[in-house]
PDB file of C-alpha atoms and ligand atoms in Angstrom:
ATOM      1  CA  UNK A   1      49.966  93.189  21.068  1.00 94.00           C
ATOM      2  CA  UNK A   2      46.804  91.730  22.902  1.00 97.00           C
ATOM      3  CA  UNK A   3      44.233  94.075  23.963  1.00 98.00           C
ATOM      4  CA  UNK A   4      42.974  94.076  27.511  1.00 98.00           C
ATOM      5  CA  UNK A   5      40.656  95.601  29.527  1.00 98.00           C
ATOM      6  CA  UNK A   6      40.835  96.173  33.836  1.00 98.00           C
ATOM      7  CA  UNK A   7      40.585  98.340  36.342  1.00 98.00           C
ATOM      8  CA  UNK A   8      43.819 101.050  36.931  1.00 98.00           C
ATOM      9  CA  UNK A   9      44.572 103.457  39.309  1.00 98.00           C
ATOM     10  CA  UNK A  10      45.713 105.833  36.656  1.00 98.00           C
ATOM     11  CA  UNK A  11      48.325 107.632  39.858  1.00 97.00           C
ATOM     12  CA  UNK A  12      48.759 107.306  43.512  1.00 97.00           C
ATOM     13  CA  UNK A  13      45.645 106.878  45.464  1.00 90.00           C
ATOM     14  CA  UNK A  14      43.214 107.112  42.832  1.00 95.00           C
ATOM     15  CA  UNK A  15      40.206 104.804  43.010  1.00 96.00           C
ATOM     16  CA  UNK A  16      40.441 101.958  40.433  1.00 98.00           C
ATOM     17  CA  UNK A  17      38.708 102.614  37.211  1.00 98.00           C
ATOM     18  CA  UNK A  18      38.444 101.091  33.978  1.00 98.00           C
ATOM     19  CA  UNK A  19      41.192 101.457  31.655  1.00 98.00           C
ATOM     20  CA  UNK A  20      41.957  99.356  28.144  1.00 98.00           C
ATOM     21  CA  UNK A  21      45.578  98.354  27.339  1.00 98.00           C
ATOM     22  CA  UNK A  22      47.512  95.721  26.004  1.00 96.00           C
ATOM     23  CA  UNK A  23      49.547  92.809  26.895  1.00 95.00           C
ATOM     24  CA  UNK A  24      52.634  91.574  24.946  1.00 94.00           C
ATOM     25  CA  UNK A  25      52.402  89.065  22.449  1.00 95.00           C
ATOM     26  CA  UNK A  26      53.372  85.483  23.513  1.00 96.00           C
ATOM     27  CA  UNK A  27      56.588  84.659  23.441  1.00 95.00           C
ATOM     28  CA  UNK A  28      57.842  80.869  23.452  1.00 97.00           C
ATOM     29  CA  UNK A  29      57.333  79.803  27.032  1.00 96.00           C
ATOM     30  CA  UNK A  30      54.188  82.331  27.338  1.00 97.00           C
ATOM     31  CA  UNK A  31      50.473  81.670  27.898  1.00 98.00           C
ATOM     32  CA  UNK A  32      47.859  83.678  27.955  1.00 98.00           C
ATOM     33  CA  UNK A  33      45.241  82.863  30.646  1.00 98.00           C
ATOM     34  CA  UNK A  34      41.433  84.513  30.301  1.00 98.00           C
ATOM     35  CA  UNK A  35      40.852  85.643  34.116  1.00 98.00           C
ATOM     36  CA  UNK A  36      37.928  84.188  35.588  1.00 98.00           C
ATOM     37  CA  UNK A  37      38.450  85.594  39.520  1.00 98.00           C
ATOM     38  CA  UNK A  38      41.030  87.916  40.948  1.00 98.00           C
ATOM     39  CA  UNK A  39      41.298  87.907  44.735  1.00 97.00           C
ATOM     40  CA  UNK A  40      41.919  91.167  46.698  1.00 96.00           C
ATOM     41  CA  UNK A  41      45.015  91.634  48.469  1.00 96.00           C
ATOM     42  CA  UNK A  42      45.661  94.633  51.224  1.00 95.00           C
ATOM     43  CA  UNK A  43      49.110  94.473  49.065  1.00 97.00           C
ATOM     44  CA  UNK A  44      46.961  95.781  46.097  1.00 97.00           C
ATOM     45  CA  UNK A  45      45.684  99.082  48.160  1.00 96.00           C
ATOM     46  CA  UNK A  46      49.159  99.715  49.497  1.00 97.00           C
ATOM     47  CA  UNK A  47      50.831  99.685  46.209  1.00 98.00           C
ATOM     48  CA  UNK A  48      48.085 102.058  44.561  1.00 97.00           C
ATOM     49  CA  UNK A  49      48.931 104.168  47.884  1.00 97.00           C
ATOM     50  CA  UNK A  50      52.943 103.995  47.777  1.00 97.00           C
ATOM     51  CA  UNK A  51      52.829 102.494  51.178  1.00 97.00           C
ATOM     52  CA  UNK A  52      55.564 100.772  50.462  1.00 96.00           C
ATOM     53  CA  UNK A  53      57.535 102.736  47.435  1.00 94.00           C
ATOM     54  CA  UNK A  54      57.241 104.837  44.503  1.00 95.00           C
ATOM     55  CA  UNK A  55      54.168 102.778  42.421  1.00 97.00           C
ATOM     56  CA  UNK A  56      54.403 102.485  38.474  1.00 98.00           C
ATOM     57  CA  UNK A  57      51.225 104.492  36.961  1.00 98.00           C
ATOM     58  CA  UNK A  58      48.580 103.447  35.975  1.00 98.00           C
ATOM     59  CA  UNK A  59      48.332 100.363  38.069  1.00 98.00           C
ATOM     60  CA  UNK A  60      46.703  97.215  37.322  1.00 98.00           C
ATOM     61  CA  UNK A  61      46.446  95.559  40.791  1.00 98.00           C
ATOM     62  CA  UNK A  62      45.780  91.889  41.317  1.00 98.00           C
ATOM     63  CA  UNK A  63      48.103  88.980  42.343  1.00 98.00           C
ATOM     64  CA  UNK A  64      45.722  86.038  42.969  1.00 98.00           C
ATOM     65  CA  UNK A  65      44.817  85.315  39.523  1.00 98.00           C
ATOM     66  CA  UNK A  66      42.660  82.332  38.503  1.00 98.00           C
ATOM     67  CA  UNK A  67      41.341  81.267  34.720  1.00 98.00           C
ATOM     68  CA  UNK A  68      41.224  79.462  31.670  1.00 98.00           C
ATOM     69  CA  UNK A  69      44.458  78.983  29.603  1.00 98.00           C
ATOM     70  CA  UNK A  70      43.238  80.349  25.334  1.00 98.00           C
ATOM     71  CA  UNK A  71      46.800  80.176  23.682  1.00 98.00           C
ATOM     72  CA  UNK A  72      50.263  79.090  24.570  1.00 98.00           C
ATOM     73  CA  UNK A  73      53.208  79.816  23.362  1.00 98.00           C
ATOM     74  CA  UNK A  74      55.757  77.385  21.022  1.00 98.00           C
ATOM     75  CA  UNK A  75      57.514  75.881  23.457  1.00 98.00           C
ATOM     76  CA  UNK A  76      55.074  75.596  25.845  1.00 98.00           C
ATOM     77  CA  UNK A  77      55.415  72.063  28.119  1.00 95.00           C
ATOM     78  CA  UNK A  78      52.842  72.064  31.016  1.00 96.00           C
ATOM     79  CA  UNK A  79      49.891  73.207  29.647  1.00 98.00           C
ATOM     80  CA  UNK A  80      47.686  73.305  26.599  1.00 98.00           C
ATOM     81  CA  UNK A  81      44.429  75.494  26.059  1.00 98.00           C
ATOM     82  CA  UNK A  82      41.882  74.828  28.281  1.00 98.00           C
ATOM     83  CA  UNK A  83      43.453  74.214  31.217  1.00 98.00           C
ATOM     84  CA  UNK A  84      42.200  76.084  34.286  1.00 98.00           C
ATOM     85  CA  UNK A  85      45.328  77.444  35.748  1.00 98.00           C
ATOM     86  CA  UNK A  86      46.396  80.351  38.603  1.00 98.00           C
ATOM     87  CA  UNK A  87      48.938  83.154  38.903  1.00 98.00           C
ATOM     88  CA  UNK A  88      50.396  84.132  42.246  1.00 98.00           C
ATOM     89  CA  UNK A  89      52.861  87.308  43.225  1.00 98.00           C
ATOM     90  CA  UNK A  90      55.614  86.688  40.591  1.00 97.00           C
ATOM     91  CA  UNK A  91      55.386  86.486  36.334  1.00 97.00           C
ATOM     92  CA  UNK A  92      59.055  86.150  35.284  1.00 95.00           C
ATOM     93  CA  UNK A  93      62.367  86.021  36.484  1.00 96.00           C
ATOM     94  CA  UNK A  94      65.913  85.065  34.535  1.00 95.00           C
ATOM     95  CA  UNK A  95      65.805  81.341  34.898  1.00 94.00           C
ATOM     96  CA  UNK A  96      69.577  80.744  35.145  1.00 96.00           C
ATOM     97  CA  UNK A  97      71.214  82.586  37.942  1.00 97.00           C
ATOM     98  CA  UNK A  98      71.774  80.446  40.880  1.00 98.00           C
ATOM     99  CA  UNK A  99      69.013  81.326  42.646  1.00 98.00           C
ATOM    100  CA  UNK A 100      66.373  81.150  39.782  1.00 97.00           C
ATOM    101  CA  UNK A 101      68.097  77.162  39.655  1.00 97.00           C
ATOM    102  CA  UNK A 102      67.074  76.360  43.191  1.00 97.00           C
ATOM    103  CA  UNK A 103      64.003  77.050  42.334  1.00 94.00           C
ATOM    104  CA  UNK A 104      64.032  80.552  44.509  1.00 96.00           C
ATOM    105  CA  UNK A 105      63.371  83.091  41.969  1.00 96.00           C
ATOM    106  CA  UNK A 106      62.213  85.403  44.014  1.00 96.00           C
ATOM    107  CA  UNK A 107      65.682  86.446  44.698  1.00 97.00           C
ATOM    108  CA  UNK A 108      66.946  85.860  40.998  1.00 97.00           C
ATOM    109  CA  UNK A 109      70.022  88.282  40.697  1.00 97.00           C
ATOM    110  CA  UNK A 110      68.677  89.692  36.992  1.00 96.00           C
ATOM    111  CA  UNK A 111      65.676  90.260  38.476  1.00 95.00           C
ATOM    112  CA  UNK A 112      62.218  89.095  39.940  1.00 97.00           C
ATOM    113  CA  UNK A 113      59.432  90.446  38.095  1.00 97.00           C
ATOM    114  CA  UNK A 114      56.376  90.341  40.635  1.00 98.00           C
ATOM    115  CA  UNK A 115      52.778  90.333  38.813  1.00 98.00           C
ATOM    116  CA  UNK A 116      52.160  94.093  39.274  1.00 98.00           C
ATOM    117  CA  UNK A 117      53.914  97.725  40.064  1.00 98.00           C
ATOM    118  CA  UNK A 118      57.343  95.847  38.245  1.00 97.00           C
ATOM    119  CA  UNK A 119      59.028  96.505  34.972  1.00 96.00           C
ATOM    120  CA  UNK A 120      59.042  93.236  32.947  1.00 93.00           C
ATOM    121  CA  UNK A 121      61.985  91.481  31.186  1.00 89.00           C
ATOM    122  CA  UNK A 122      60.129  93.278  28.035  1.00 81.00           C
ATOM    123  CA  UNK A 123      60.487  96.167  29.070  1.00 89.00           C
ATOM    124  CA  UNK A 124      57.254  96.951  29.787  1.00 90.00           C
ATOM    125  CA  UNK A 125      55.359  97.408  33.046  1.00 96.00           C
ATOM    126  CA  UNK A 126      53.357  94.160  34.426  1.00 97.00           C
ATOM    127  CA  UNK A 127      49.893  94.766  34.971  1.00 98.00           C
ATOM    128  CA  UNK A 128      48.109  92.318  37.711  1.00 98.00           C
ATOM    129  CA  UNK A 129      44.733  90.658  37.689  1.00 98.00           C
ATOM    130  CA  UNK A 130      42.251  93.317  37.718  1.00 98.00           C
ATOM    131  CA  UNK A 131      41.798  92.474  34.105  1.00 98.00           C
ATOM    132  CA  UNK A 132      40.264  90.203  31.755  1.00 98.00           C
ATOM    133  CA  UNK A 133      43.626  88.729  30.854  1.00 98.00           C
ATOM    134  CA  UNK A 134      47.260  88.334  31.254  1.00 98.00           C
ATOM    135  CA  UNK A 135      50.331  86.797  29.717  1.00 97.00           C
ATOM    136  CA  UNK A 136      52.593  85.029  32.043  1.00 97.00           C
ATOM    137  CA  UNK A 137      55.910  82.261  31.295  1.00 96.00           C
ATOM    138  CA  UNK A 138      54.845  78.966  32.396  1.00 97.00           C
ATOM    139  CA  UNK A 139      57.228  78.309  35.267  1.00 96.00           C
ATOM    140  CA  UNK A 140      54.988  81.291  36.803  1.00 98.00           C
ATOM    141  CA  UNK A 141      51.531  79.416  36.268  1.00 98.00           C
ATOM    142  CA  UNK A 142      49.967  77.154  38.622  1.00 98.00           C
ATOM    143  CA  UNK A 143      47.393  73.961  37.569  1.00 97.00           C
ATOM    144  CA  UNK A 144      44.017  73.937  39.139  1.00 98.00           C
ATOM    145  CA  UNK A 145      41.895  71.170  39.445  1.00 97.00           C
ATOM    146  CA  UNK A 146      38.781  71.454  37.763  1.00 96.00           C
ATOM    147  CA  UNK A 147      36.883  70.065  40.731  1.00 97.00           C
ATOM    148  CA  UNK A 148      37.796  73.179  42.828  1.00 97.00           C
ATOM    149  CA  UNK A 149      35.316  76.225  43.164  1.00 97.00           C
ATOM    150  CA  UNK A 150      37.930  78.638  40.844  1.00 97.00           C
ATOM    151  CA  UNK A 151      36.375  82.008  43.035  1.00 97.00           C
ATOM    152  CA  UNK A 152      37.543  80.279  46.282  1.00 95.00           C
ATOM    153  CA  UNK A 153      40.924  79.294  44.528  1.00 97.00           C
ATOM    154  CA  UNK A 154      42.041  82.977  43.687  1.00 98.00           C
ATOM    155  CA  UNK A 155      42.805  83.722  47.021  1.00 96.00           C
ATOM    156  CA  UNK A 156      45.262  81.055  47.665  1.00 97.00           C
ATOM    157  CA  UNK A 157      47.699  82.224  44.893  1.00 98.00           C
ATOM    158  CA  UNK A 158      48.474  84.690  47.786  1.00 97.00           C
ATOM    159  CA  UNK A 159      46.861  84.610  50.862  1.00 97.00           C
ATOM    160  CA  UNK A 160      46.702  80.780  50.973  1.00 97.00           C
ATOM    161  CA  UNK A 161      50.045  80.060  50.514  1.00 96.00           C
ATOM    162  CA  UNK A 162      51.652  82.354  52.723  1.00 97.00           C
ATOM    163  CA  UNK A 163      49.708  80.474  55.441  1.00 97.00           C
ATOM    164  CA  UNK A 164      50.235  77.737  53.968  1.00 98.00           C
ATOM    165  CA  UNK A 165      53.899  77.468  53.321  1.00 96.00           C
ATOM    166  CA  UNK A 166      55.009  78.415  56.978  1.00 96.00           C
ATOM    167  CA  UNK A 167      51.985  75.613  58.398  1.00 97.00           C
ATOM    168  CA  UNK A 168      54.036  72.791  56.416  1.00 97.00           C
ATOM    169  CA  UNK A 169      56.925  73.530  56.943  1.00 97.00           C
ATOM    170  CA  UNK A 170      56.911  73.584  60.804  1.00 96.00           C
ATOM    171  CA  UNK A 171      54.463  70.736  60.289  1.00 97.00           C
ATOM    172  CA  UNK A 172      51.741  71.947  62.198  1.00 98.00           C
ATOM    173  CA  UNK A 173      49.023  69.184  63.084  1.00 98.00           C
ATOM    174  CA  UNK A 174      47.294  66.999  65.671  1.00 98.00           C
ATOM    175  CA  UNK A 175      48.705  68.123  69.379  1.00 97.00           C
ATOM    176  CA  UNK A 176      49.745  71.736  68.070  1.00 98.00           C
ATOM    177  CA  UNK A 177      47.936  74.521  69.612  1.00 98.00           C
ATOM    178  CA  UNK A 178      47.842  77.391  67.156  1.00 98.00           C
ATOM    179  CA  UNK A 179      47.429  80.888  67.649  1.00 98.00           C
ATOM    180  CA  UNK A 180      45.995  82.963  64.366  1.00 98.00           C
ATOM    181  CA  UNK A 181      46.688  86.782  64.919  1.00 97.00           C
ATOM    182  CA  UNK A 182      43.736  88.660  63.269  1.00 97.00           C
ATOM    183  CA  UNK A 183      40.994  87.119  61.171  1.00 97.00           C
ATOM    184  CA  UNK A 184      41.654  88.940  58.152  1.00 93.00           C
ATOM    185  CA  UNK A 185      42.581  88.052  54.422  1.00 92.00           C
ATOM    186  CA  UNK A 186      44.998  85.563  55.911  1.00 95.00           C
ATOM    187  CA  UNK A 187      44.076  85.265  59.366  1.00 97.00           C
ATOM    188  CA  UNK A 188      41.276  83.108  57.290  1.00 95.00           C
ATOM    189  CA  UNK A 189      43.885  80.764  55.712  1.00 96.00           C
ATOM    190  CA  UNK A 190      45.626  80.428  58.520  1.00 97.00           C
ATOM    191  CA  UNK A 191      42.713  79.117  60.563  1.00 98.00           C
ATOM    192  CA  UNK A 192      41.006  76.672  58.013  1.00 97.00           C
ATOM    193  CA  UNK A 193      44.660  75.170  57.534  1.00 98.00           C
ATOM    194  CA  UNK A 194      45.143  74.888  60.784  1.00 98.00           C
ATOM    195  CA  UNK A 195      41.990  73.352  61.424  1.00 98.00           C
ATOM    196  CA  UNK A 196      41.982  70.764  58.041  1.00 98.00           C
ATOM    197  CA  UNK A 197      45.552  70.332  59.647  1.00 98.00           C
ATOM    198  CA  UNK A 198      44.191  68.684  62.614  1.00 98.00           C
ATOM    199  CA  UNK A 199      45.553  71.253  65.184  1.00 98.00           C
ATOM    200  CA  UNK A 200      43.646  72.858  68.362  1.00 98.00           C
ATOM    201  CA  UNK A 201      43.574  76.827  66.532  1.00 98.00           C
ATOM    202  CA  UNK A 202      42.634  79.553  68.487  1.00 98.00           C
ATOM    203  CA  UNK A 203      42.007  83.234  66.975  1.00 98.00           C
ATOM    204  CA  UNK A 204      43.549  86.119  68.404  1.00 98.00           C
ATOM    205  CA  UNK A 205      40.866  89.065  67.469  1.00 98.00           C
ATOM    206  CA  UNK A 206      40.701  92.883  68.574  1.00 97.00           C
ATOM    207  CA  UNK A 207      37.075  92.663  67.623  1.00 95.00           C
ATOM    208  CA  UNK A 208      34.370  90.231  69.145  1.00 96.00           C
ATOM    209  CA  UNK A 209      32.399  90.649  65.942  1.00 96.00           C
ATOM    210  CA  UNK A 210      34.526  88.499  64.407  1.00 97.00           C
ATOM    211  CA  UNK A 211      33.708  85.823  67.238  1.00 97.00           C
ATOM    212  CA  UNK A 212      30.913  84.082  64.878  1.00 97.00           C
ATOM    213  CA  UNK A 213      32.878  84.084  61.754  1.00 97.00           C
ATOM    214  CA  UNK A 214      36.034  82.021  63.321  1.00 98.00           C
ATOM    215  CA  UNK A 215      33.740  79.689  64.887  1.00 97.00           C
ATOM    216  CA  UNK A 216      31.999  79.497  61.200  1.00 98.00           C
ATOM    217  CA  UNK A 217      35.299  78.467  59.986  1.00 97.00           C
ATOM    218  CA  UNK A 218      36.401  75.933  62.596  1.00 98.00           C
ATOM    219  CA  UNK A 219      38.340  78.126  64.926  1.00 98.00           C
ATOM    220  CA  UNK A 220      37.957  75.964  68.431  1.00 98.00           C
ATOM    221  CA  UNK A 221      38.735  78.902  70.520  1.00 98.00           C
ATOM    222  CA  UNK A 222      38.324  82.383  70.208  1.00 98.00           C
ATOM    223  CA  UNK A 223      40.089  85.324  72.575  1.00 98.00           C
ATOM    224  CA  UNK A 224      39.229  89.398  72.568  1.00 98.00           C
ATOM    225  CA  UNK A 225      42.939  90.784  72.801  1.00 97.00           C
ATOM    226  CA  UNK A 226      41.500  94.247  74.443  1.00 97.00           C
ATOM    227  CA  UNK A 227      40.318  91.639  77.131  1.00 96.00           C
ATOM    228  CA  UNK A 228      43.305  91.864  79.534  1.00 96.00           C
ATOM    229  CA  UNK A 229      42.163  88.913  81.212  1.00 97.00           C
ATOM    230  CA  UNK A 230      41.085  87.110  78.573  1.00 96.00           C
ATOM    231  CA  UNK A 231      44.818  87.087  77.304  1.00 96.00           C
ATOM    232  CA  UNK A 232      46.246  86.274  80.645  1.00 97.00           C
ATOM    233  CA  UNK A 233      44.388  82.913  80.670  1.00 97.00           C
ATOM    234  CA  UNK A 234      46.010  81.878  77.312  1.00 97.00           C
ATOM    235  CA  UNK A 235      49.678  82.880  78.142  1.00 96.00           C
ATOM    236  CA  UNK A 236      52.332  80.805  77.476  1.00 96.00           C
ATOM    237  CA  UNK A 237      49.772  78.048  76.339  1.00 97.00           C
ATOM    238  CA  UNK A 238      50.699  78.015  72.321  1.00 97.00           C
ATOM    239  CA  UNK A 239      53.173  75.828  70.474  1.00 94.00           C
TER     240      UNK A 239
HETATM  241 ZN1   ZN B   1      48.973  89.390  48.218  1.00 52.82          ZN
HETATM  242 ZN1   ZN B   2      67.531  84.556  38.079  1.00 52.82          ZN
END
């Protein structure tokens, strides 16, 4: 086994503290990826909490996971060591049901192993990216450029690409007038896509103290939702 060291929340609602355990050894299509930055995802605090369902304890939160690849397994193809490289929501899944062969293993029918609070193919529970390491198959790991900043990279393993993914595919850009609901961990995403994306974005805030920060991020409009009329005067106008 691999030793590793994160932060746990050792049963429900606990805070986070540290906690050494270990990771499996690699298997064929495995590498093992030395964190550098782990975003923080309001998913992480509901799963410690059982928001959502009964958590596996102790928890190792963490799914936007950036690094540096140290060992790969045999039949590793896309990567050798010292590749910078990033984890999002999902480690494993069958690879040959139908779904996992059109590419949409998050419904494979064995069954999707997400990057945290799952049981693993191995038997074992998967523990996320509040760590100094982790062992993931390499359909599951991402290539980063080394010309990107990796701390602002972590949070698109999660957060980026579920603003990302729904941007593209309606093919948002110049003439669109976008609406971001909340400037939050996505909200963010949402508005410097939609601004590098060339549309007219407008943020949709309960707090004006947020007023600075959209405009800070390109946001061309900015409207207080406990402002009645404030919302009037944007009704209807959004694509
Ligand atoms: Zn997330
Ligand atoms: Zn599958």
């Amino acid at each position: 086994m691999i030793p590793a060291k994160g932060y746990a929340a050792q049963s429900v609602a606990t805070d986070l503290a540290p906690w050494n355990f270990e990771r499996r050894e690699l298997a064929p299509h495995d590498v093992l990826l030395e964190i550098a930055y782990c975003g923080v995802c309001h998913t992480d605090l509901h799963s410690i909490n059982n928001d959502w369902f009964p958590g596996i304890y102790p928890m190792v939160p963490g799914h936007e996971i950036v690094g540096k690849i140290t060992q790969i397994g045999s039949h590793v193809k896309k990567f050798t060591t010292g590749d910078l490289a990033g984890v999002g929501v999902m480690v494993d899944s069958c690879q040959e049901c139908d779904d996992c062969q059109n590419h949409q293993e998050q419904f494979c029918q064995v069954s999707p192993v997400q990057t945290y609070n799952s049981m693993g193919h191995d038997g074992l529970p998967a523990y996320g990216g509040y760590a100094n390491n982790i062992v993931v198959r390499e359909e599951f790991v991402h290539r980063v450029s080394a010309k990107l900043d990796l701390a602002g990279v972590a949070p698109l393993l999660c957060a980026g690409i579920t603003t990302y993914s729904p941007l593209r595919k309606w093919q948002v850009g110049p003439g669109h007038k976008l609406a971001v609901v909340g400037l939050g961990g996505l909200g963010h995403m949402g508005v410097k896509f939609g601004v590098a994306f060339g549309a007219e974005v407008t943020v949709l805030s309960t707090s004006e103290a947020k007023r600075e920060a959209a405009k800070a991020l390109g946001a061309h409009h900015f409207v207080v939702t406990k402002n009645e009329d404030e919302v009037a005067a944007v009704k209807s106008t959004f694509d």
